[in-house]
Amino acid sequence: MVTKNSVEFDPYIERKAFDETQEGVKGLVDAKITQVPRIFHIPQGSLTDKKPSVSDLEIPIIDFASVHVDPSSREAVVEKVKHAAEKWGFFQVINHGIPLNVLKEIEDGGRRFHEEDPEVKKRYFSRDFNKKKFVYNSNFDLYSASPSVNWRDAFSCYMAPDPPPPEDLPVACRDAMMEYTKHVMNLGDLLFELLSEALGLKSETLKNMDCLKSLLMICNYYPPCPQPDLTMGISQHSDNSFLTILLQDNIGGLQILHQDSWVDVSPIPGALVINMGDFLQLITNDKFVSANHRVPANREGPRVSIASFFSSSALPNSTVYGPMKELVTEENPPKYKDITIKEYTEGYFEKGLDGTSYLSNIRI
Ligand code: OGA
Ligand code: NI
């Protein structure tokens, strides 16, 4: 928790005051502030603490067009997925089968919600999934130990296995969310098959472990920032998921930490960004990596992204996950303790996005 620690600057009171506006970062920008409030300030130097990106280094781009053509072309795709999952934890996928208009609809719908009249958005304002299925707020970790607040608003909704009744979703993005979910579930199905094959296991293995079962969709909205050097769009983190499918708009800004350098994930029209989450690193006993990534703040904006997390996250789920027995041997013993997703999520939320991975807390 953020605690009271000084007379001059009480971060808890200031974070709470920001929260109670229920208008998020967008509300500050609409009020035409020119100075970033201090709750958003990052520790000095944290933006430039790593080497800048090497310009010719690009995350892998994998074409899925040939995946259903014949076994040997599928095998070639599996090899590329394996390389990306082991060495990068990230790749971009083209020809993934989700039509361009479906991508456009969800991006536009997400933006439309965030740009609704504040009174409309306030109806959905909450931090509690027990009260609402569709939750809008700014900084899920506002009251955690995170060192600074991010220049970002978001809405979230669990879309699988129990999708909300459509009427519980805002009109601005209702149809788009329902439609995009169907396609994301299909692509997720294929991705978990390819990842299972990349581990040398039967195609159904990861799905049989319920990796595909739960989907949490989050739409991030990064308003333009008047002093981008002082804050972050989203602080360095790895994802609390098995796998994340990210759709970013054409502004760019996502960076991943690779060999101690920040590498830009350049937007490719129609492509999706795929990344391994902490639970895939855990169950594969570090064979696949859940890479750190971030989005610096930007004068340009707003930027919109839709992150689809395969994870039951904070929902009740008593399944215990640990390194898969197929992947551990005497020479390669389990590196992690067993844990439920809910327990992991509670620790992840409490810690907040502070630049460290919660995986280190369960490392043996
Ligand atoms: C996330 C995330 C990146 C982006 O939501 O976990 O990393 O580009 N988003 O918005
Ligand atoms: Ni992320």
Short mmCIF file of C-alpha atoms and ligand atoms in Angstrom, two decimals:
data_model
loop_
_atom_site.label_atom_id
_atom_site.label_comp_id
_atom_site.label_asym_id
_atom_site.label_seq_id
_atom_site.Cartn_x
_atom_site.Cartn_y
_atom_site.Cartn_z
CA MET A 1 0.00 0.00 0.00
CA VAL A 2 1.03 3.59 -0.54
CA THR A 3 1.59 5.00 2.94
CA LYS A 4 1.64 8.47 4.36
CA ASN A 5 5.26 9.48 4.64
CA SER A 6 5.70 13.21 4.47
CA VAL A 7 3.90 16.41 5.34
CA GLU A 8 4.72 18.08 2.02
CA PHE A 9 3.83 15.23 -0.31
CA ASP A 10 1.35 12.61 0.70
CA PRO A 11 1.19 10.25 -2.30
CA TYR A 12 -1.76 8.34 -0.88
CA ILE A 13 -3.93 11.45 -0.53
CA GLU A 14 -2.89 12.72 -3.96
CA ARG A 15 -3.49 9.36 -5.64
CA LYS A 16 -6.88 9.12 -3.94
CA ALA A 17 -7.83 12.64 -5.03
CA PHE A 18 -6.90 11.72 -8.61
CA ASP A 19 -8.90 8.49 -8.33
CA GLU A 20 -11.96 10.26 -7.00
CA THR A 21 -12.23 12.48 -10.06
CA GLN A 22 -13.11 9.21 -11.89
CA GLU A 23 -11.93 10.99 -15.04
CA GLY A 24 -8.50 9.43 -15.28
CA VAL A 25 -5.54 10.88 -17.13
CA LYS A 26 -7.87 11.88 -19.95
CA GLY A 27 -9.58 14.22 -17.47
CA LEU A 28 -6.27 15.98 -16.72
CA VAL A 29 -5.51 16.41 -20.42
CA ASP A 30 -9.04 17.68 -21.11
CA ALA A 31 -8.49 20.24 -18.33
CA LYS A 32 -5.45 21.35 -20.35
CA ILE A 33 -2.86 20.86 -17.63
CA THR A 34 0.65 21.73 -18.81
CA GLN A 35 2.61 20.15 -15.92
CA VAL A 36 2.53 16.47 -15.09
CA PRO A 37 1.37 16.13 -11.43
CA ARG A 38 4.04 14.68 -9.15
CA ILE A 39 2.25 11.37 -8.44
CA PHE A 40 3.08 10.53 -12.07
CA HIS A 41 6.79 11.38 -11.79
CA ILE A 42 9.17 8.49 -12.32
CA PRO A 43 12.41 8.26 -10.34
CA GLN A 44 15.02 10.34 -12.17
CA GLY A 45 17.10 8.37 -14.62
CA SER A 46 14.73 5.40 -14.82
CA LEU A 47 13.84 6.19 -18.43
CA THR A 48 17.48 6.11 -19.54
CA ASP A 49 18.89 3.38 -17.30
CA LYS A 50 19.33 0.89 -20.14
CA LYS A 51 21.08 1.04 -23.47
CA PRO A 52 18.93 2.58 -26.21
CA SER A 53 17.64 0.18 -28.78
CA VAL A 54 19.98 -1.11 -31.46
CA SER A 55 18.32 0.12 -34.61
CA ASP A 56 18.72 -3.02 -36.71
CA LEU A 57 17.41 -5.31 -33.98
CA GLU A 58 13.79 -6.25 -34.66
CA ILE A 59 11.52 -8.65 -32.85
CA PRO A 60 10.65 -11.65 -35.05
CA ILE A 61 7.80 -11.32 -37.54
CA ILE A 62 6.08 -14.64 -38.22
CA ASP A 63 3.71 -15.30 -41.12
CA PHE A 64 0.92 -17.74 -40.23
CA ALA A 65 -0.38 -17.98 -43.82
CA SER A 66 1.15 -21.41 -44.37
CA VAL A 67 0.24 -22.96 -41.04
CA HIS A 68 -2.64 -25.03 -42.39
CA VAL A 69 -1.09 -25.82 -45.81
CA ASP A 70 0.84 -29.01 -45.08
CA PRO A 71 2.77 -30.55 -42.16
CA SER A 72 6.16 -29.34 -43.33
CA SER A 73 5.11 -25.71 -43.67
CA ARG A 74 3.49 -25.92 -40.23
CA GLU A 75 6.74 -27.34 -38.86
CA ALA A 76 8.63 -24.33 -40.28
CA VAL A 77 6.25 -21.97 -38.46
CA VAL A 78 6.62 -23.96 -35.23
CA GLU A 79 10.41 -23.55 -35.46
CA LYS A 80 10.05 -19.78 -35.75
CA VAL A 81 7.58 -19.67 -32.85
CA LYS A 82 9.99 -21.75 -30.77
CA HIS A 83 12.90 -19.42 -31.48
CA ALA A 84 10.82 -16.33 -30.67
CA ALA A 85 9.35 -17.81 -27.47
CA GLU A 86 12.76 -18.93 -26.21
CA LYS A 87 14.93 -16.01 -27.24
CA TRP A 88 12.59 -13.02 -27.24
CA GLY A 89 9.35 -13.90 -25.48
CA PHE A 90 7.75 -11.74 -28.18
CA PHE A 91 6.90 -11.83 -31.85
CA GLN A 92 4.60 -10.11 -34.31
CA VAL A 93 2.24 -12.24 -36.35
CA ILE A 94 0.93 -11.45 -39.83
CA ASN A 95 -1.72 -13.37 -41.76
CA HIS A 96 -3.18 -14.50 -38.43
CA GLY A 97 -6.69 -14.82 -39.82
CA ILE A 98 -8.37 -11.93 -37.98
CA PRO A 99 -9.91 -9.65 -40.64
CA LEU A 100 -8.68 -6.06 -40.80
CA ASN A 101 -12.16 -4.66 -40.25
CA VAL A 102 -12.47 -6.60 -36.96
CA LEU A 103 -9.17 -5.07 -35.78
CA LYS A 104 -10.30 -1.61 -36.84
CA GLU A 105 -13.67 -1.98 -35.09
CA ILE A 106 -12.15 -2.92 -31.73
CA GLU A 107 -9.53 -0.18 -31.93
CA ASP A 108 -12.18 2.42 -32.85
CA GLY A 109 -14.63 1.05 -30.28
CA GLY A 110 -12.04 1.17 -27.51
CA ARG A 111 -11.10 4.73 -28.41
CA ARG A 112 -14.77 5.69 -28.63
CA PHE A 113 -15.42 4.51 -25.07
CA HIS A 114 -12.46 6.43 -23.65
CA GLU A 115 -13.61 9.55 -25.50
CA GLU A 116 -17.22 9.33 -24.28
CA ASP A 117 -18.65 12.00 -22.05
CA PRO A 118 -17.09 11.52 -18.57
CA GLU A 119 -20.55 10.98 -17.09
CA VAL A 120 -21.05 7.92 -19.31
CA LYS A 121 -17.66 6.49 -18.34
CA LYS A 122 -18.29 7.07 -14.63
CA ARG A 123 -21.14 4.55 -14.75
CA TYR A 124 -18.49 1.90 -15.33
CA PHE A 125 -15.91 3.27 -12.92
CA SER A 126 -14.81 0.61 -10.42
CA ARG A 127 -11.84 -1.40 -9.17
CA ASP A 128 -13.97 -4.36 -8.22
CA PHE A 129 -14.86 -7.14 -10.65
CA ASN A 130 -17.31 -8.50 -8.09
CA LYS A 131 -19.46 -5.42 -8.62
CA LYS A 132 -19.15 -4.97 -12.37
CA LYS A 133 -18.19 -7.11 -15.35
CA PHE A 134 -16.88 -4.18 -17.36
CA VAL A 135 -14.60 -2.02 -15.30
CA TYR A 136 -13.13 1.37 -16.26
CA ASN A 137 -10.42 3.07 -14.18
CA SER A 138 -6.93 4.55 -14.35
CA ASN A 139 -3.99 2.47 -13.07
CA PHE A 140 -5.18 -0.89 -11.72
CA ASP A 141 -2.23 -0.64 -9.28
CA LEU A 142 -2.96 2.91 -8.07
CA TYR A 143 -3.06 1.82 -4.42
CA SER A 144 -0.16 -0.63 -4.66
CA ALA A 145 3.54 -0.17 -3.93
CA SER A 146 4.19 1.10 -7.49
CA PRO A 147 6.67 3.99 -7.41
CA SER A 148 4.66 6.21 -9.76
CA VAL A 149 1.29 6.45 -11.44
CA ASN A 150 1.20 5.77 -15.20
CA TRP A 151 -0.04 8.13 -17.91
CA ARG A 152 -2.75 5.70 -18.92
CA ASP A 153 -6.45 4.90 -18.48
CA ALA A 154 -7.96 1.48 -19.17
CA PHE A 155 -11.08 -0.60 -19.23
CA SER A 156 -11.15 -4.33 -18.56
CA CYS A 157 -13.59 -7.18 -18.97
CA TYR A 158 -13.41 -10.97 -18.60
CA MET A 159 -14.66 -12.25 -21.97
CA ALA A 160 -14.18 -16.02 -21.46
CA PRO A 161 -15.22 -18.54 -20.24
CA ASP A 162 -18.32 -16.59 -19.12
CA PRO A 163 -18.78 -13.59 -21.37
CA PRO A 164 -20.88 -10.78 -19.92
CA PRO A 165 -24.40 -10.29 -21.24
CA PRO A 166 -23.83 -7.85 -24.13
CA GLU A 167 -26.11 -5.28 -22.47
CA ASP A 168 -23.56 -4.99 -19.63
CA LEU A 169 -21.03 -3.62 -22.12
CA PRO A 170 -21.02 0.04 -23.21
CA VAL A 171 -22.64 0.67 -26.58
CA ALA A 172 -19.41 2.33 -27.77
CA CYS A 173 -17.54 -0.98 -27.93
CA ARG A 174 -20.14 -3.72 -27.26
CA ASP A 175 -20.36 -5.33 -30.70
CA ALA A 176 -16.65 -4.88 -31.34
CA MET A 177 -15.71 -6.64 -28.10
CA MET A 178 -18.02 -9.59 -28.73
CA GLU A 179 -16.76 -10.01 -32.29
CA TYR A 180 -13.06 -9.51 -31.52
CA THR A 181 -13.27 -12.03 -28.67
CA LYS A 182 -14.41 -14.79 -31.04
CA HIS A 183 -11.42 -14.20 -33.29
CA VAL A 184 -8.96 -13.86 -30.40
CA MET A 185 -10.14 -17.21 -29.00
CA ASN A 186 -9.54 -18.86 -32.39
CA LEU A 187 -6.09 -17.35 -32.74
CA GLY A 188 -5.31 -18.27 -29.12
CA ASP A 189 -6.31 -21.86 -29.91
CA LEU A 190 -3.81 -21.97 -32.77
CA LEU A 191 -1.07 -20.25 -30.75
CA PHE A 192 -1.34 -22.72 -27.87
CA GLU A 193 -1.17 -25.61 -30.36
CA LEU A 194 1.96 -24.18 -32.01
CA LEU A 195 3.56 -23.46 -28.63
CA SER A 196 2.82 -27.02 -27.44
CA GLU A 197 4.41 -28.36 -30.62
CA ALA A 198 7.37 -26.02 -30.08
CA LEU A 199 7.87 -27.70 -26.70
CA GLY A 200 7.96 -31.08 -28.46
CA LEU A 201 4.58 -32.01 -26.94
CA LYS A 202 1.17 -32.95 -28.35
CA SER A 203 -0.71 -30.03 -29.90
CA GLU A 204 -3.44 -30.14 -27.27
CA THR A 205 -1.14 -30.09 -24.22
CA LEU A 206 -1.36 -26.41 -23.25
CA LYS A 207 -5.08 -26.27 -23.99
CA ASN A 208 -5.59 -29.33 -21.79
CA MET A 209 -3.99 -27.31 -19.00
CA ASP A 210 -6.71 -24.67 -19.47
CA CYS A 211 -4.31 -22.06 -20.86
CA LEU A 212 -6.97 -21.04 -23.41
CA LYS A 213 -9.92 -21.12 -21.04
CA SER A 214 -10.00 -17.60 -19.59
CA LEU A 215 -9.64 -14.29 -21.37
CA LEU A 216 -9.28 -10.86 -19.80
CA MET A 217 -9.51 -8.06 -22.33
CA ILE A 218 -8.00 -4.67 -21.45
CA CYS A 219 -8.15 -1.56 -23.60
CA ASN A 220 -5.37 0.89 -22.75
CA TYR A 221 -5.71 4.58 -23.60
CA TYR A 222 -2.58 6.73 -23.46
CA PRO A 223 -3.49 10.44 -23.72
CA PRO A 224 -0.89 12.85 -25.15
CA CYS A 225 1.54 13.92 -22.42
CA PRO A 226 2.84 17.51 -22.02
CA GLN A 227 6.09 16.41 -20.28
CA PRO A 228 6.85 12.90 -21.53
CA ASP A 229 10.29 12.71 -19.90
CA LEU A 230 8.75 12.86 -16.43
CA THR A 231 6.41 9.87 -16.56
CA MET A 232 5.60 6.52 -18.23
CA GLY A 233 2.65 5.28 -20.29
CA ILE A 234 3.06 1.85 -18.72
CA SER A 235 6.00 1.02 -16.46
CA GLN A 236 8.32 -1.86 -17.15
CA HIS A 237 6.57 -5.17 -16.38
CA SER A 238 5.98 -8.70 -17.57
CA ASP A 239 2.42 -9.92 -18.06
CA ASN A 240 0.32 -11.84 -15.55
CA SER A 241 -0.92 -14.31 -18.18
CA PHE A 242 -0.03 -17.47 -20.08
CA LEU A 243 -0.02 -15.49 -23.30
CA THR A 244 -1.02 -12.01 -24.43
CA ILE A 245 -2.31 -10.94 -27.85
CA LEU A 246 -1.78 -7.21 -28.26
CA LEU A 247 -3.26 -4.96 -30.90
CA GLN A 248 -1.56 -1.56 -31.01
CA ASP A 249 -2.54 1.42 -33.14
CA ASN A 250 -0.14 3.10 -35.57
CA ILE A 251 1.50 5.50 -33.08
CA GLY A 252 3.99 3.04 -31.62
CA GLY A 253 5.81 3.24 -28.33
CA LEU A 254 5.87 -0.35 -27.06
CA GLN A 255 9.42 -1.42 -26.19
CA ILE A 256 10.72 -4.74 -24.98
CA LEU A 257 13.81 -5.37 -22.93
CA HIS A 258 16.09 -7.68 -24.89
CA GLN A 259 19.71 -8.37 -23.91
CA ASP A 260 19.60 -5.32 -21.67
CA SER A 261 18.51 -2.94 -24.45
CA TRP A 262 15.10 -1.49 -25.17
CA VAL A 263 13.88 -2.64 -28.57
CA ASP A 264 10.97 -0.86 -30.27
CA VAL A 265 8.04 -2.97 -31.41
CA SER A 266 7.25 -1.00 -34.56
CA PRO A 267 3.58 -1.01 -35.51
CA ILE A 268 2.85 -3.07 -38.63
CA PRO A 269 -0.63 -2.41 -40.02
CA GLY A 270 -2.79 -5.51 -39.56
CA ALA A 271 -0.22 -7.35 -37.41
CA LEU A 272 -0.67 -8.49 -33.81
CA VAL A 273 1.97 -8.61 -31.10
CA ILE A 274 2.18 -11.91 -29.25
CA ASN A 275 4.00 -12.26 -25.96
CA MET A 276 4.61 -15.01 -23.45
CA GLY A 277 3.35 -14.24 -19.94
CA ASP A 278 4.70 -15.16 -16.53
CA PHE A 279 2.62 -18.36 -16.32
CA LEU A 280 4.07 -19.73 -19.55
CA GLN A 281 7.56 -19.06 -18.23
CA LEU A 282 6.56 -20.80 -15.00
CA ILE A 283 5.01 -23.95 -16.50
CA THR A 284 7.79 -24.28 -19.10
CA ASN A 285 10.38 -23.97 -16.33
CA ASP A 286 12.04 -20.98 -18.05
CA LYS A 287 12.15 -22.57 -21.52
CA PHE A 288 9.89 -19.77 -22.77
CA VAL A 289 10.49 -16.28 -21.45
CA SER A 290 8.05 -13.66 -20.24
CA ALA A 291 9.93 -10.55 -21.36
CA ASN A 292 9.81 -7.17 -19.69
CA HIS A 293 8.21 -4.41 -21.70
CA ARG A 294 7.01 -0.81 -21.28
CA VAL A 295 5.51 2.15 -23.09
CA PRO A 296 7.14 5.56 -22.47
CA ALA A 297 4.86 8.59 -22.35
CA ASN A 298 4.54 10.50 -25.59
CA ARG A 299 3.61 14.02 -26.71
CA GLU A 300 1.76 12.34 -29.52
CA GLY A 301 -1.53 10.72 -28.79
CA PRO A 302 -3.93 9.44 -27.78
CA ARG A 303 -2.53 5.95 -28.34
CA VAL A 304 -4.86 2.96 -28.04
CA SER A 305 -3.98 -0.69 -27.49
CA ILE A 306 -6.10 -3.76 -26.81
CA ALA A 307 -4.37 -6.42 -24.70
CA SER A 308 -6.06 -9.85 -24.56
CA PHE A 309 -4.65 -11.79 -21.64
CA PHE A 310 -5.14 -15.54 -21.52
CA SER A 311 -5.45 -15.84 -17.74
CA SER A 312 -8.17 -16.29 -15.15
CA SER A 313 -6.29 -13.54 -13.27
CA ALA A 314 -8.27 -12.52 -10.17
CA LEU A 315 -11.20 -14.91 -10.76
CA PRO A 316 -11.66 -17.84 -8.37
CA ASN A 317 -9.65 -20.77 -9.76
CA SER A 318 -8.20 -23.48 -7.56
CA THR A 319 -5.98 -25.09 -10.24
CA VAL A 320 -2.38 -25.23 -9.08
CA TYR A 321 0.36 -24.57 -11.66
CA GLY A 322 4.01 -25.49 -11.52
CA PRO A 323 6.70 -26.53 -14.00
CA MET A 324 5.26 -29.23 -16.33
CA LYS A 325 6.44 -32.71 -15.49
CA GLU A 326 7.18 -33.37 -19.18
CA LEU A 327 9.78 -30.59 -19.05
CA VAL A 328 11.59 -31.29 -15.81
CA THR A 329 14.35 -33.85 -15.38
CA GLU A 330 16.98 -34.62 -12.81
CA GLU A 331 19.37 -32.27 -14.62
CA ASN A 332 16.67 -29.65 -15.08
CA PRO A 333 14.72 -29.65 -11.79
CA PRO A 334 11.69 -27.40 -11.19
CA LYS A 335 12.69 -23.76 -10.83
CA TYR A 336 9.35 -22.61 -9.38
CA LYS A 337 7.02 -23.51 -6.55
CA ASP A 338 3.42 -24.46 -7.36
CA ILE A 339 0.91 -21.61 -7.17
CA THR A 340 -2.66 -20.79 -8.22
CA ILE A 341 -3.26 -17.98 -10.70
CA LYS A 342 -5.38 -16.13 -8.14
CA GLU A 343 -2.64 -16.23 -5.52
CA TYR A 344 -0.09 -15.06 -8.10
CA THR A 345 -2.39 -12.25 -9.22
CA GLU A 346 -2.89 -11.01 -5.68
CA GLY A 347 0.88 -10.74 -5.21
CA TYR A 348 1.28 -9.13 -8.65
CA PHE A 349 -1.40 -6.50 -7.90
CA GLU A 350 -0.08 -5.73 -4.44
CA LYS A 351 3.43 -5.19 -5.74
CA GLY A 352 2.20 -3.08 -8.66
CA LEU A 353 4.23 -2.32 -11.77
CA ASP A 354 7.53 -1.53 -10.06
CA GLY A 355 9.90 -2.88 -12.69
CA THR A 356 10.50 -6.29 -11.10
CA SER A 357 8.90 -9.63 -12.00
CA TYR A 358 6.66 -11.32 -9.45
CA LEU A 359 8.04 -14.66 -10.73
CA SER A 360 11.14 -14.06 -8.62
CA ASN A 361 8.96 -14.43 -5.50
CA ILE A 362 8.13 -18.05 -6.29
CA ARG A 363 11.51 -19.08 -7.68
CA ILE A 364 12.95 -22.06 -5.81
C1 OGA B 1 -0.14 -4.36 -21.14
C2 OGA B 1 0.87 -3.80 -22.06
C3 OGA B 1 1.41 -2.49 -23.98
C4 OGA B 1 0.82 -1.51 -24.92
O1 OGA B 1 -1.31 -3.92 -21.20
O2 OGA B 1 0.23 -5.26 -20.36
O3 OGA B 1 2.01 -4.15 -21.93
O4 OGA B 1 1.39 -1.35 -26.00
N1 OGA B 1 0.49 -2.93 -23.00
O5 OGA B 1 -0.19 -0.89 -24.58
NI NI B 2 2.14 -5.93 -20.76
#
